[in-house]
mmCIF file of C-alpha atoms and ligand atoms in Angstrom:
data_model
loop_
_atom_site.group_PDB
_atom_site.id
_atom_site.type_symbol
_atom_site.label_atom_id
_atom_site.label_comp_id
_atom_site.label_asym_id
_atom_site.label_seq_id
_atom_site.Cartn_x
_atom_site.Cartn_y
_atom_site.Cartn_z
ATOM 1 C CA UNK A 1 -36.852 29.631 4.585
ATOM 2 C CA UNK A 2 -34.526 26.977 5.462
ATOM 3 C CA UNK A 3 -37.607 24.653 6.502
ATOM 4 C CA UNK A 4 -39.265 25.059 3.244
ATOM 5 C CA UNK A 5 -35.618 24.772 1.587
ATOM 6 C CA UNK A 6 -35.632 21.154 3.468
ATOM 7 C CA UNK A 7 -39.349 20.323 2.406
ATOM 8 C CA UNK A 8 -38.435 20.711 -0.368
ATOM 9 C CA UNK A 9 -35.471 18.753 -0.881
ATOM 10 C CA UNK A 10 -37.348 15.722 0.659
ATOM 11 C CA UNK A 11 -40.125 15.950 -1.855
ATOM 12 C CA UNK A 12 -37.091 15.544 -4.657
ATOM 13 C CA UNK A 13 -35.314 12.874 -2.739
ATOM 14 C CA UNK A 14 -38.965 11.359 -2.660
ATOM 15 C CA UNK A 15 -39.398 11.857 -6.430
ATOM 16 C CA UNK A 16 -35.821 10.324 -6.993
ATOM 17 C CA UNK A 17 -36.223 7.639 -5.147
ATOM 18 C CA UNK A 18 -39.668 6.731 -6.677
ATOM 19 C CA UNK A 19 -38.197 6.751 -9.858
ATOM 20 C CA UNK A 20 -35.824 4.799 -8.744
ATOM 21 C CA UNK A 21 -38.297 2.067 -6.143
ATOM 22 C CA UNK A 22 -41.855 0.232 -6.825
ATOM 23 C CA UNK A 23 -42.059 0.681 -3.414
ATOM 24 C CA UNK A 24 -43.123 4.129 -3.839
ATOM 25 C CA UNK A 25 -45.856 2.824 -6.458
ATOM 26 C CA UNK A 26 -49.487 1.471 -5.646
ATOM 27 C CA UNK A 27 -48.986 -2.420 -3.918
ATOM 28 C CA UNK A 28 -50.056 -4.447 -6.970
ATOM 29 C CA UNK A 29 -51.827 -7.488 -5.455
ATOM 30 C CA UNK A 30 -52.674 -10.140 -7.382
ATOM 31 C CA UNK A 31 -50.573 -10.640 -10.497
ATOM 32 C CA UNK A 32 -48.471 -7.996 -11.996
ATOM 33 C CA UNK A 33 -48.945 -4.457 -13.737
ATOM 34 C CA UNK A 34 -47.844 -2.942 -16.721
ATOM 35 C CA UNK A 35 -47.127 0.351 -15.512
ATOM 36 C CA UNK A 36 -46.323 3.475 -17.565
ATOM 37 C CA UNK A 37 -43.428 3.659 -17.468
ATOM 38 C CA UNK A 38 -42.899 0.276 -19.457
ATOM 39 C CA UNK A 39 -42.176 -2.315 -16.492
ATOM 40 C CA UNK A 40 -43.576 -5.050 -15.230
ATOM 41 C CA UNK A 41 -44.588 -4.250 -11.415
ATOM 42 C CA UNK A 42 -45.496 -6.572 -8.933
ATOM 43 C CA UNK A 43 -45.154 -6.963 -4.859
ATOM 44 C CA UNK A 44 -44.976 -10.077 -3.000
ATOM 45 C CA UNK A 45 -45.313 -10.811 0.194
ATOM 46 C CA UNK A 46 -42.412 -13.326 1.542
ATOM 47 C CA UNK A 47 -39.883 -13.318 4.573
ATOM 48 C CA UNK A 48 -42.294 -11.621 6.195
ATOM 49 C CA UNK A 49 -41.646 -8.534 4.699
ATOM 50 C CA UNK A 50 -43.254 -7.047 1.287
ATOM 51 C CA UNK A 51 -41.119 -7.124 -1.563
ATOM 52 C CA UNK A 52 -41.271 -4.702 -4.537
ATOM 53 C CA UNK A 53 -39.998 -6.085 -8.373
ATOM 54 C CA UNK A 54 -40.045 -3.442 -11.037
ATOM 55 C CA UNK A 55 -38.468 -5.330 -13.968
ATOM 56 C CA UNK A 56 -38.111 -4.289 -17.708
ATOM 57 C CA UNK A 57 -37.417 -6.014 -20.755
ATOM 58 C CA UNK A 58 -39.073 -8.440 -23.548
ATOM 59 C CA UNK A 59 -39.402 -11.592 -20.993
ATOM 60 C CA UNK A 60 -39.921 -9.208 -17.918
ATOM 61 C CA UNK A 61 -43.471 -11.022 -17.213
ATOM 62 C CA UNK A 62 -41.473 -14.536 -17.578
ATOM 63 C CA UNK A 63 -39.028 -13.120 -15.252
ATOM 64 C CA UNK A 64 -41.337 -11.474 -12.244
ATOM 65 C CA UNK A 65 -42.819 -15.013 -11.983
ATOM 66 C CA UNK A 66 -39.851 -16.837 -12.012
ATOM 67 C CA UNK A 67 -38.786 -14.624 -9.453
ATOM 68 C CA UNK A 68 -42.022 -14.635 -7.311
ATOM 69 C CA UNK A 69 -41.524 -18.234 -7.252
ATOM 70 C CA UNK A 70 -37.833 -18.358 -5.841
ATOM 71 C CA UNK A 71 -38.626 -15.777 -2.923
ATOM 72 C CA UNK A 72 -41.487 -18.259 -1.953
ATOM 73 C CA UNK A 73 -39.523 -21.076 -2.371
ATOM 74 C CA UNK A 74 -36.195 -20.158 -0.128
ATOM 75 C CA UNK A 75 -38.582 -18.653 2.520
ATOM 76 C CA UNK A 76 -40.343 -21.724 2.655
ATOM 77 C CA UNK A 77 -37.008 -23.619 3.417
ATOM 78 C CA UNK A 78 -35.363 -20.904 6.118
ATOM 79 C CA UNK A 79 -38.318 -19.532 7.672
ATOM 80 C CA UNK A 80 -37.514 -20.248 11.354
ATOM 81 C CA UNK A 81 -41.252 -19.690 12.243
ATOM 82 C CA UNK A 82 -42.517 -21.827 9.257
ATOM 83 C CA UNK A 83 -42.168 -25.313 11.134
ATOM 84 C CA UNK A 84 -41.779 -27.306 8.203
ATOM 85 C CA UNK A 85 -38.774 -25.400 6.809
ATOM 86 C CA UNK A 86 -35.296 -27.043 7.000
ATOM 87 C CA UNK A 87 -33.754 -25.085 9.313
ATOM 88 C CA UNK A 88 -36.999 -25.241 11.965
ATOM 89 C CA UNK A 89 -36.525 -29.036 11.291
ATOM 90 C CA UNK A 90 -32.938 -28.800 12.367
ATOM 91 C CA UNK A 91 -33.721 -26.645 15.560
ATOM 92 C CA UNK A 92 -35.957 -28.711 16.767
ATOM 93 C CA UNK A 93 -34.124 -31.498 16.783
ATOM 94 C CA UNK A 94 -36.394 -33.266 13.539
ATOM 95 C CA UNK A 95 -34.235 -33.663 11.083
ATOM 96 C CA UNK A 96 -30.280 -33.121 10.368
ATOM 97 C CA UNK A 97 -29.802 -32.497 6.972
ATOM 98 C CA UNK A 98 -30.141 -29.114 4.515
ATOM 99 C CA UNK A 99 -30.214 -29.158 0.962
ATOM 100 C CA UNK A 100 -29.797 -26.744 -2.395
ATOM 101 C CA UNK A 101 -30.294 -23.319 -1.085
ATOM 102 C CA UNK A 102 -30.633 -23.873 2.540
ATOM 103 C CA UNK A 103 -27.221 -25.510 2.343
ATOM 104 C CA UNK A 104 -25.836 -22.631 0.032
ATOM 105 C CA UNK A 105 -27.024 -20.037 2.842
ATOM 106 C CA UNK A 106 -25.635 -21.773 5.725
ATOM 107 C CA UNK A 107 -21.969 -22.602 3.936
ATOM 108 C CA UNK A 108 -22.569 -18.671 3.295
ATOM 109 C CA UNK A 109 -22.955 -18.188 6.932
ATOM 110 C CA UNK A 110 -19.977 -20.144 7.589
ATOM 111 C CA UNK A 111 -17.414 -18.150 6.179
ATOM 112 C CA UNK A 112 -19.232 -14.706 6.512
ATOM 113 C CA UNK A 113 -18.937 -15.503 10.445
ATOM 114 C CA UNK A 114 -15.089 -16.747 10.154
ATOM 115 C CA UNK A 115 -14.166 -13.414 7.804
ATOM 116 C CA UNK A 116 -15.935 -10.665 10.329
ATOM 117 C CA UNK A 117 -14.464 -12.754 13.630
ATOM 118 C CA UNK A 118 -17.878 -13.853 14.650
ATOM 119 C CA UNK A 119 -19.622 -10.918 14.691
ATOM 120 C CA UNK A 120 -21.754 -12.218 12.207
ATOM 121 C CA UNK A 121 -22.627 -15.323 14.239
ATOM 122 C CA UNK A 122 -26.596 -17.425 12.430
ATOM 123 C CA UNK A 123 -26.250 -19.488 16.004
ATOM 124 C CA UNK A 124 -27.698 -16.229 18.185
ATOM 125 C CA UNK A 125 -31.262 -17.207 17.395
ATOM 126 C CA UNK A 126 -31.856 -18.251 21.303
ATOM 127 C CA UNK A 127 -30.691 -14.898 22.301
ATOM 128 C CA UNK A 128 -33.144 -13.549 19.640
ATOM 129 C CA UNK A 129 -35.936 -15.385 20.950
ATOM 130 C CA UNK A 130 -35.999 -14.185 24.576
ATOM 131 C CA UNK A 131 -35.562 -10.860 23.409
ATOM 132 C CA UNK A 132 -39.022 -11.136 21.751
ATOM 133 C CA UNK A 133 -37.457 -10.712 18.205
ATOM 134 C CA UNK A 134 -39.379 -13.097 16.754
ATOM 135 C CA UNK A 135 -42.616 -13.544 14.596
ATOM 136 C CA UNK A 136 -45.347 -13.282 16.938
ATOM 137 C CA UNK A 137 -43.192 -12.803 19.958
ATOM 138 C CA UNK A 138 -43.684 -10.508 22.629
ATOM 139 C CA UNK A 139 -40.368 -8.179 23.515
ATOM 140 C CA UNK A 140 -39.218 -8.012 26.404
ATOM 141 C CA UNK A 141 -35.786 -7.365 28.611
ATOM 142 C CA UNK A 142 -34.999 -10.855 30.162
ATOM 143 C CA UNK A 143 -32.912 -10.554 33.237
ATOM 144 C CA UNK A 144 -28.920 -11.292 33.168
ATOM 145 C CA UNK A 145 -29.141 -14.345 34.603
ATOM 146 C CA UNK A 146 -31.559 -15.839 31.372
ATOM 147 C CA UNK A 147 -28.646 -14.336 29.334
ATOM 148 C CA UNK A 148 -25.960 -15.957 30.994
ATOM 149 C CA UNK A 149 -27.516 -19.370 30.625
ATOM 150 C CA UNK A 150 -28.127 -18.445 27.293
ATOM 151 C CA UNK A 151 -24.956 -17.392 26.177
ATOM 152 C CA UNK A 152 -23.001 -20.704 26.229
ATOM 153 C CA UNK A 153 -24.963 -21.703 23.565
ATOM 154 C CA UNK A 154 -24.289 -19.691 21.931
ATOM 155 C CA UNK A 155 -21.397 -19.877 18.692
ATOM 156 C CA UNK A 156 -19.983 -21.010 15.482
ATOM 157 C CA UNK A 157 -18.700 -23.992 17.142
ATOM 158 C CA UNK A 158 -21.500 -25.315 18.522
ATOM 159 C CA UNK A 159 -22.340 -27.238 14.635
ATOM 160 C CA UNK A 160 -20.626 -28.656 12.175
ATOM 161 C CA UNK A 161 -21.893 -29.026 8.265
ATOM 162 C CA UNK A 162 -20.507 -31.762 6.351
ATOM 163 C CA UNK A 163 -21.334 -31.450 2.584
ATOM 164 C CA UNK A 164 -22.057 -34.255 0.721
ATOM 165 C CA UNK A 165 -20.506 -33.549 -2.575
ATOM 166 C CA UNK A 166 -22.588 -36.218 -4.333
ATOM 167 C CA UNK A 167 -26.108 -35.364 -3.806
ATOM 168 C CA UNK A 168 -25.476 -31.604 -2.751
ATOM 169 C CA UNK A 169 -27.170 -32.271 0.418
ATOM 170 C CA UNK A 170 -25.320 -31.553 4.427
ATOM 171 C CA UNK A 171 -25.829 -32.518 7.493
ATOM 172 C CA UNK A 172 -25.858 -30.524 10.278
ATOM 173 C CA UNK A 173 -24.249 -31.769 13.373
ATOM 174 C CA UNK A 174 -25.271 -30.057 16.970
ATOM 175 C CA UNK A 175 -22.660 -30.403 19.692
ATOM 176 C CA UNK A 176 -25.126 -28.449 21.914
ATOM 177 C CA UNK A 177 -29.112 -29.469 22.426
ATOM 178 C CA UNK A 178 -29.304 -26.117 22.767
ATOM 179 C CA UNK A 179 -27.871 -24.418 19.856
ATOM 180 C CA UNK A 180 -30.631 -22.940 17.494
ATOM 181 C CA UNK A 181 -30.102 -21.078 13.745
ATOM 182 C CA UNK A 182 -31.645 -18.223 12.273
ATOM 183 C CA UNK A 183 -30.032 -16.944 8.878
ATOM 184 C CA UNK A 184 -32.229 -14.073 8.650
ATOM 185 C CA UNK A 185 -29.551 -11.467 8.586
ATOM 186 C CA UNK A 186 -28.652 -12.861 5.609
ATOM 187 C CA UNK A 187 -31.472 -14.782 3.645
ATOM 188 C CA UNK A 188 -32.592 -11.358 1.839
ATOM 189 C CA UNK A 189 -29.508 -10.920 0.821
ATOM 190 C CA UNK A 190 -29.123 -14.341 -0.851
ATOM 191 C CA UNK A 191 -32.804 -14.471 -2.012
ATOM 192 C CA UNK A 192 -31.455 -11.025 -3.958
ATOM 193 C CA UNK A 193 -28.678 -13.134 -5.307
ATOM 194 C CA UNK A 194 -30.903 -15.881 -6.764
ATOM 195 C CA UNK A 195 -33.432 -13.044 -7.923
ATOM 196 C CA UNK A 196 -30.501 -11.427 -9.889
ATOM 197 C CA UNK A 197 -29.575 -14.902 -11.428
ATOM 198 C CA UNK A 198 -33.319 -15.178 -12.799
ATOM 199 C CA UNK A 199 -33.395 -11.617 -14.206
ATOM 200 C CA UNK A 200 -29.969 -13.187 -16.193
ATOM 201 C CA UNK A 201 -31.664 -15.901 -17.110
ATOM 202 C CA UNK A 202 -34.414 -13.940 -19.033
ATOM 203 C CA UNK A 203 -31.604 -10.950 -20.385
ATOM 204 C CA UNK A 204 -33.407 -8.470 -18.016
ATOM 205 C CA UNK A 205 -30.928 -5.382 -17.860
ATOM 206 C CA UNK A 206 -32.710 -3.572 -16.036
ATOM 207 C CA UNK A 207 -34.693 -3.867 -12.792
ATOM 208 C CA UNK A 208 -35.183 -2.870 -9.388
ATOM 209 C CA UNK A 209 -36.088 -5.251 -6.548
ATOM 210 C CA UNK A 210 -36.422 -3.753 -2.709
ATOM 211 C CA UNK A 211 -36.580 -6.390 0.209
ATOM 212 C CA UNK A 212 -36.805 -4.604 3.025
ATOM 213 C CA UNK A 213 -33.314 -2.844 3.808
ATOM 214 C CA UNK A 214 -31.951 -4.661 0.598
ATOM 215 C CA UNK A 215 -32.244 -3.346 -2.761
ATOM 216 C CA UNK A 216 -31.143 -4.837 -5.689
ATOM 217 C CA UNK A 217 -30.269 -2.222 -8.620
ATOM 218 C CA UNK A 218 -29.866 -4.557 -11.734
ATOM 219 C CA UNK A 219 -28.400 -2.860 -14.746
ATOM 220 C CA UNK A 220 -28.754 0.614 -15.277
ATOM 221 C CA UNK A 221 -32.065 2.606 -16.254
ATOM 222 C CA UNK A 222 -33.529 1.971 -18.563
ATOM 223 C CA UNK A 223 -33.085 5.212 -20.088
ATOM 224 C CA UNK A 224 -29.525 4.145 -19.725
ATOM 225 C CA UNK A 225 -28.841 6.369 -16.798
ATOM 226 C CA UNK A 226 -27.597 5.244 -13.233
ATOM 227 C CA UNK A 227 -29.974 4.136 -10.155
ATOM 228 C CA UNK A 228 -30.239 6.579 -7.223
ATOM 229 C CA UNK A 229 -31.080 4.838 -4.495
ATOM 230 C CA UNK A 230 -31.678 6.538 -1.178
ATOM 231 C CA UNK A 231 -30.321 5.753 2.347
ATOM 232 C CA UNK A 232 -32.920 6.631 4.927
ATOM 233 C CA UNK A 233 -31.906 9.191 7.458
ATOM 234 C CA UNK A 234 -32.091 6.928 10.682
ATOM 235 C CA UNK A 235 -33.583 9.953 12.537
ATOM 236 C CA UNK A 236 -36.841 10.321 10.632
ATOM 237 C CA UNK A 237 -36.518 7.181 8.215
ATOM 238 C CA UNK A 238 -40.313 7.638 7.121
ATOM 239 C CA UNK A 239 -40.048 10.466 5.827
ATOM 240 C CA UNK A 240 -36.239 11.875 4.757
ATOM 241 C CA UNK A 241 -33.159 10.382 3.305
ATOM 242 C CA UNK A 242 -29.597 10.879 4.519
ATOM 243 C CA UNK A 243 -28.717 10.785 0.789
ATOM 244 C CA UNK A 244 -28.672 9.271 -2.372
ATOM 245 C CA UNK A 245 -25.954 6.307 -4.160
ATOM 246 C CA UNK A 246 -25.858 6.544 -7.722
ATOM 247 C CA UNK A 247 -25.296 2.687 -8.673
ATOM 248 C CA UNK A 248 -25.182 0.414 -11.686
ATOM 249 C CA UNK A 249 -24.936 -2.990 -10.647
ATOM 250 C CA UNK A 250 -24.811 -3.422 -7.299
ATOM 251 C CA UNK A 251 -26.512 -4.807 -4.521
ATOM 252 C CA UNK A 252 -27.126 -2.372 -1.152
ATOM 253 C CA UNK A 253 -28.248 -3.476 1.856
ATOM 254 C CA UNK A 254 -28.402 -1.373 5.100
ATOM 255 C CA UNK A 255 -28.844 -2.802 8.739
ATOM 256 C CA UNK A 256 -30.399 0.139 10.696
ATOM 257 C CA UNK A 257 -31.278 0.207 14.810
ATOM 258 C CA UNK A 258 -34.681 1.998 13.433
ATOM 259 C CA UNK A 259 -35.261 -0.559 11.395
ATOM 260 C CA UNK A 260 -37.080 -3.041 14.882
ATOM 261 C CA UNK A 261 -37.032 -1.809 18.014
ATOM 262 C CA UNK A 262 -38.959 -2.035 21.224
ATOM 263 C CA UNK A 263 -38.483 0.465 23.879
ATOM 264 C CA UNK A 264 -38.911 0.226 27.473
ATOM 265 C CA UNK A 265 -41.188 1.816 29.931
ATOM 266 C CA UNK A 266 -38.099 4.875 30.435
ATOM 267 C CA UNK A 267 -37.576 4.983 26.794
ATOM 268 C CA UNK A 268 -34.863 2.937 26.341
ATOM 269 C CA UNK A 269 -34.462 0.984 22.933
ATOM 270 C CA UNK A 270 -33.456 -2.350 21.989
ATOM 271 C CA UNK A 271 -32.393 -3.477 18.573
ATOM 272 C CA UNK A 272 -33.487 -6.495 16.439
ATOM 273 C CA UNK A 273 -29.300 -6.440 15.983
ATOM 274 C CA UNK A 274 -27.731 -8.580 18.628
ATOM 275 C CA UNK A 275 -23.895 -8.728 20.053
ATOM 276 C CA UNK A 276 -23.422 -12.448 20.219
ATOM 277 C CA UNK A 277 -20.250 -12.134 22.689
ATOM 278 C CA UNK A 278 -22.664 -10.311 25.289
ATOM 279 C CA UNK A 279 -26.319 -11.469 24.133
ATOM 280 C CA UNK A 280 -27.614 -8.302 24.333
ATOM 281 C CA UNK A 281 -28.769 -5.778 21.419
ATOM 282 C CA UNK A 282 -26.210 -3.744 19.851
ATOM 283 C CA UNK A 283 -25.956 -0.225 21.599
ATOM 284 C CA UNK A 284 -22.893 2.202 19.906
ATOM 285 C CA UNK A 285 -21.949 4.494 17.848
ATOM 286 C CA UNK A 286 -23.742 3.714 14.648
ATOM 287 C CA UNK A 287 -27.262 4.488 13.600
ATOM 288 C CA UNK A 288 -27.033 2.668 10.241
ATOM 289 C CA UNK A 289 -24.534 0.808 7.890
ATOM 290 C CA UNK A 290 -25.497 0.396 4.597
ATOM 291 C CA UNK A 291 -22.932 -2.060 2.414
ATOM 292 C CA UNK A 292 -22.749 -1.796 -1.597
ATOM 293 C CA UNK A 293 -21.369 -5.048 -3.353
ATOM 294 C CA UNK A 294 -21.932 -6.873 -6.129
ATOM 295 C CA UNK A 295 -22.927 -10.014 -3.797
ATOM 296 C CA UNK A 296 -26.130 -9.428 -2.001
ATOM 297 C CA UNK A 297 -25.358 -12.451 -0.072
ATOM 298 C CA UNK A 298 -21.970 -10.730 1.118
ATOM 299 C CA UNK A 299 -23.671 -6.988 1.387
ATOM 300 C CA UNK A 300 -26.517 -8.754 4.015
ATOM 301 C CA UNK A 301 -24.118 -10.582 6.109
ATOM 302 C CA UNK A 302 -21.604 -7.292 6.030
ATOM 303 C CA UNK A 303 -24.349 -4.984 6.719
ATOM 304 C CA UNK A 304 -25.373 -6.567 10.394
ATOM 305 C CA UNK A 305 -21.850 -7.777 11.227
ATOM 306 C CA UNK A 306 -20.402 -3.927 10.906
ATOM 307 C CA UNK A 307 -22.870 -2.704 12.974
ATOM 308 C CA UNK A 308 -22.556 -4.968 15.394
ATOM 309 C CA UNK A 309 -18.762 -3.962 15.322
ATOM 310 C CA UNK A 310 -19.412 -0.289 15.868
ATOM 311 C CA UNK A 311 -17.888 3.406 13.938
ATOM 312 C CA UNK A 312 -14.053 2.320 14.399
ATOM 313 C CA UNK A 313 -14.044 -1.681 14.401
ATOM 314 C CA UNK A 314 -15.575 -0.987 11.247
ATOM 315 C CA UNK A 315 -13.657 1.316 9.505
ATOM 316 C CA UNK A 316 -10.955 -0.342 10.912
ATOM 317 C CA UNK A 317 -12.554 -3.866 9.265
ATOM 318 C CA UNK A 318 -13.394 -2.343 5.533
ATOM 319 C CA UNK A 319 -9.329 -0.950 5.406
ATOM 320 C CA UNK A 320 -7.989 -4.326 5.818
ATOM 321 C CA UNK A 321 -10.572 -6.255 4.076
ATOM 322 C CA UNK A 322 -8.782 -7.880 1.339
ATOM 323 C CA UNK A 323 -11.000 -10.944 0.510
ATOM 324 C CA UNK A 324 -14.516 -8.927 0.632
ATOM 325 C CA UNK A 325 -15.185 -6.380 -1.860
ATOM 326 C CA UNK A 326 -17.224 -3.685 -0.828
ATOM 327 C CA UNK A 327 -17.935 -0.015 0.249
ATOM 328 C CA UNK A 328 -19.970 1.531 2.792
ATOM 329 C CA UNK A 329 -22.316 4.205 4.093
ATOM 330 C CA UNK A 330 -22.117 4.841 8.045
ATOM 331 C CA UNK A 331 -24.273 6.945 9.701
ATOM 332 C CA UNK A 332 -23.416 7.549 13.510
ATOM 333 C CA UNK A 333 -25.612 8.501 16.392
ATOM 334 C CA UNK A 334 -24.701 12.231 15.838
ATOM 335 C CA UNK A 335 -26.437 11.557 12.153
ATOM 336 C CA UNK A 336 -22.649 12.106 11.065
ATOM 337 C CA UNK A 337 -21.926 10.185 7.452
ATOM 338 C CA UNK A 338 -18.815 8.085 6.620
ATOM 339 C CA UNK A 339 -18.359 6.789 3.292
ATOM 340 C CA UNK A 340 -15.843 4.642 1.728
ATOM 341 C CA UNK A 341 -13.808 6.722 -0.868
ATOM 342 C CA UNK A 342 -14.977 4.464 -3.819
ATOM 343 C CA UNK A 343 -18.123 6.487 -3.359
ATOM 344 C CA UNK A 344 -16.771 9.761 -3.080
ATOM 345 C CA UNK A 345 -18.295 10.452 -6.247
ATOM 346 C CA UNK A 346 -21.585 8.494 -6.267
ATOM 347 C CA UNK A 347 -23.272 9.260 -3.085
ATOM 348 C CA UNK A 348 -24.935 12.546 -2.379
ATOM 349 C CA UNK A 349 -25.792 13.243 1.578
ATOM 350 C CA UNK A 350 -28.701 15.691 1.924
ATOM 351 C CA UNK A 351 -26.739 17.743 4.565
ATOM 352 C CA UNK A 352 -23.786 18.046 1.590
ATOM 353 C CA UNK A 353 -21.152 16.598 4.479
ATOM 354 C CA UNK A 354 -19.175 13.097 4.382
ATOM 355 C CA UNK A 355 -16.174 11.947 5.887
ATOM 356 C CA UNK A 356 -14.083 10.063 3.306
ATOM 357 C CA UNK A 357 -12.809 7.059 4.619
ATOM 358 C CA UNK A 358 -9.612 5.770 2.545
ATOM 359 C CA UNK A 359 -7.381 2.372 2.597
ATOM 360 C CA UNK A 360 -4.362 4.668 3.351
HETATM 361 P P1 AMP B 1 -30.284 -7.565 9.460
HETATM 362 O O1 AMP B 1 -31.594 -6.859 9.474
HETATM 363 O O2 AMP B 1 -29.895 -8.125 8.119
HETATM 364 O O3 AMP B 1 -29.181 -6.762 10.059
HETATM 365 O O4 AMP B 1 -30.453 -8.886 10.335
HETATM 366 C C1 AMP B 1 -30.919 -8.832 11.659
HETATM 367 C C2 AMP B 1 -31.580 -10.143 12.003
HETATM 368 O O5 AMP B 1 -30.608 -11.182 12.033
HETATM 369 C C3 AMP B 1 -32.200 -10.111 13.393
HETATM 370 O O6 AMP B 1 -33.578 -9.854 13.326
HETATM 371 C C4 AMP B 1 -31.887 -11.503 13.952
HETATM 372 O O7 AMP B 1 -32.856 -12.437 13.530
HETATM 373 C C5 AMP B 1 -30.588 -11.865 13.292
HETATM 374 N N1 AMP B 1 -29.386 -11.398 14.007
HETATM 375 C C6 AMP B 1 -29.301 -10.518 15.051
HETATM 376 N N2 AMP B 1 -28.025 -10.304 15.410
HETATM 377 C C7 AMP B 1 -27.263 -11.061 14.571
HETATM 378 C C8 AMP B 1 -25.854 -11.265 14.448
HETATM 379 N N3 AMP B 1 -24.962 -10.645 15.231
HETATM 380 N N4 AMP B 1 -25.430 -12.128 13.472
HETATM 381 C C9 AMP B 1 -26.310 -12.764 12.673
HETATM 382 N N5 AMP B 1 -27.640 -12.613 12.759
HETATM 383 C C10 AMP B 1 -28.125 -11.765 13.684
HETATM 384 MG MG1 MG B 2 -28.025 -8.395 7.233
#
């Protein structure tokens, strides 16, 4: 009984969710649908990842390009595989300067890093790379001796941008040959930014755009009602949800250790999430941390950085945050939830328990 009580409860989640995400929808490819429901559909494939748009409104066709455009155009200038991008230019050495939103992601970067005391750290691409967590790389567990001749270059410190207020370009300034960036814990969350700009710019009030982990809930319904947006259950992320955020508004981006992984020949996992004080992937207390802002740029970068932090650094981080805005969803390796009490009445776990987190 209780099995089929939990079947069934996934196949609503499922249905909610669907309403909710094209992602549940056939892949469009090639151009974009009209679907029944009165949106324009379409899924591209950028950032190495395939993203879903679901957009209503009069200019929603106008708007679905425009936005197809921008995720192809900022992945063309972060990609850290695409050699020609501006930050593969700067990593290898080819070129020092950054421009428009290149420049806007790294200035990003900048302070994310400062507010969340360098757990959020672009500069642990190196660390990354021998870890196999890159395009076309091959995992593997490199011994502690690679990491500790990795590790000193390793940091914030190790560049300096200087903007140049009159042409809105930077230059990046390596004091280490070794240093390398990678903004991809972040550059879904600003390309979700820029995508929510567009929809402004062609009075969209409604849409819903899923990159990956990040989901951008614009508006409301267009019935009017809220979004529910699920939060997969880190367990079994295929195939149940830990529970559902009612949203209007708001960007939500979760950074999961299911989300990569490689395991070793015993079993043991590594993350795609790395600790840049000890260059090695996370391992704690936290299965997921899911961030809900109204800056997708801020929600990204918050999203990695608290898991990196772990259950209490965390907690600890969102009570005395007083220049970031946000709430969050953590799920720890017992599958226990925490939530923020500004969702006390907006997110639903499947299991009916939550641990209210408040300021006091
Ligand atoms: P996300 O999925 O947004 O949590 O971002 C994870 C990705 O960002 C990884 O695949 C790495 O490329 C990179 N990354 C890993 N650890 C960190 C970190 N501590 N700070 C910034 N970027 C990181
Ligand atoms: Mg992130």
């Amino acid at each position: 009984m209780k099995k089929h009580f939990k079947t069934f409860m996934i196949l609503i989640l499922s249905f909610l969710v669907c309403l909710s995400f094209s992602a549940c929808s056939a892949p469009f490819t090639g151009g974009s649908a009209d679907t029944d429901d009165g949106s324009v559909s379409r899924t591209v494939y950028a950032m190495d990842i395939s993203i879903s748009l679901k957009v209503w409104g009069d200019q929603a066709e106008q708007a679905v390009e425009a936005a197809e455009k921008e995720l192809h155009r900022i992945d063309a200038l972060l990609s850290v595989t695409d050699e020609q991008s501006q930050l593969a230019m700067l990593n290898a050495r080819a070129a020092d300067t950054v421009s428009d939103e290149a420049l806007d992601v790294i200035t990003a970067s900048i302070r994310m890093s400062e507010l969340t005391g360098g757990s959020f750290d672009i500069s642990v691409y190196p660390i990354v790379k021998a870890w196999g967590f890159t395009t076309g790389g091959r995992y593997r567990v490199p011994d502690e001796d690679e990491i500790s001749d990795i590790l000193p270059h390793i940091g914030m410190d190790k560049f300096t941008l200087t903007v140049n207020e009159n042409d809105d370009h930077g230059t990046i300034t390596f004091s280490d040959p070794e240093t390398m960036l990678d903004t991809g814990a972040v550059t879904k969350g600003y390309a979700s930014d820029r995508i929510s700009g567009i929809l402004d710019q062609y009075d969209i009030d409604s849409a819903i755009i899923s990159l990956g982990g990040n989901i951008l809930a614009k508006g409301k319904k267009p019935d009017g009602s809220l979004w529910h947006v699920a939060v997969n259950d880190p367990a079994d992320p295929d195939n149940s949800y830990a529970g559902i955020a009612a949203v209007e508004d708001r960007f939500l981006v979760t950074s999961g250790g299911y989300q990569r992984y490689f395991e070793d020949e015993t079993g043991h996992r590594y993350i795609h999430i790395m600790d840049p004080e000890t260059g090695h992937p996370v391992e704690n207390d936290l299965s997921s941390v899911t961030v809900i802002s109204k800056s997708g740029t801020e929600a990204d970068a918050l999203s990695t950085a608290l898991f990196v932090k772990g259950l209490d650094k965390a907690v600890d981080f969102w009570k005395k945050s007083d220049v970031l805005d946000f709430e969050m969803i953590l799920i720890d390796d017992k599958g226990r939830t925490y939530i923020t009490e500004g969702l006390s009445d907006s997110y639903e776990t499947s299991s009916g328990k939550a641990k209210i987190i408040s300021k006091k």
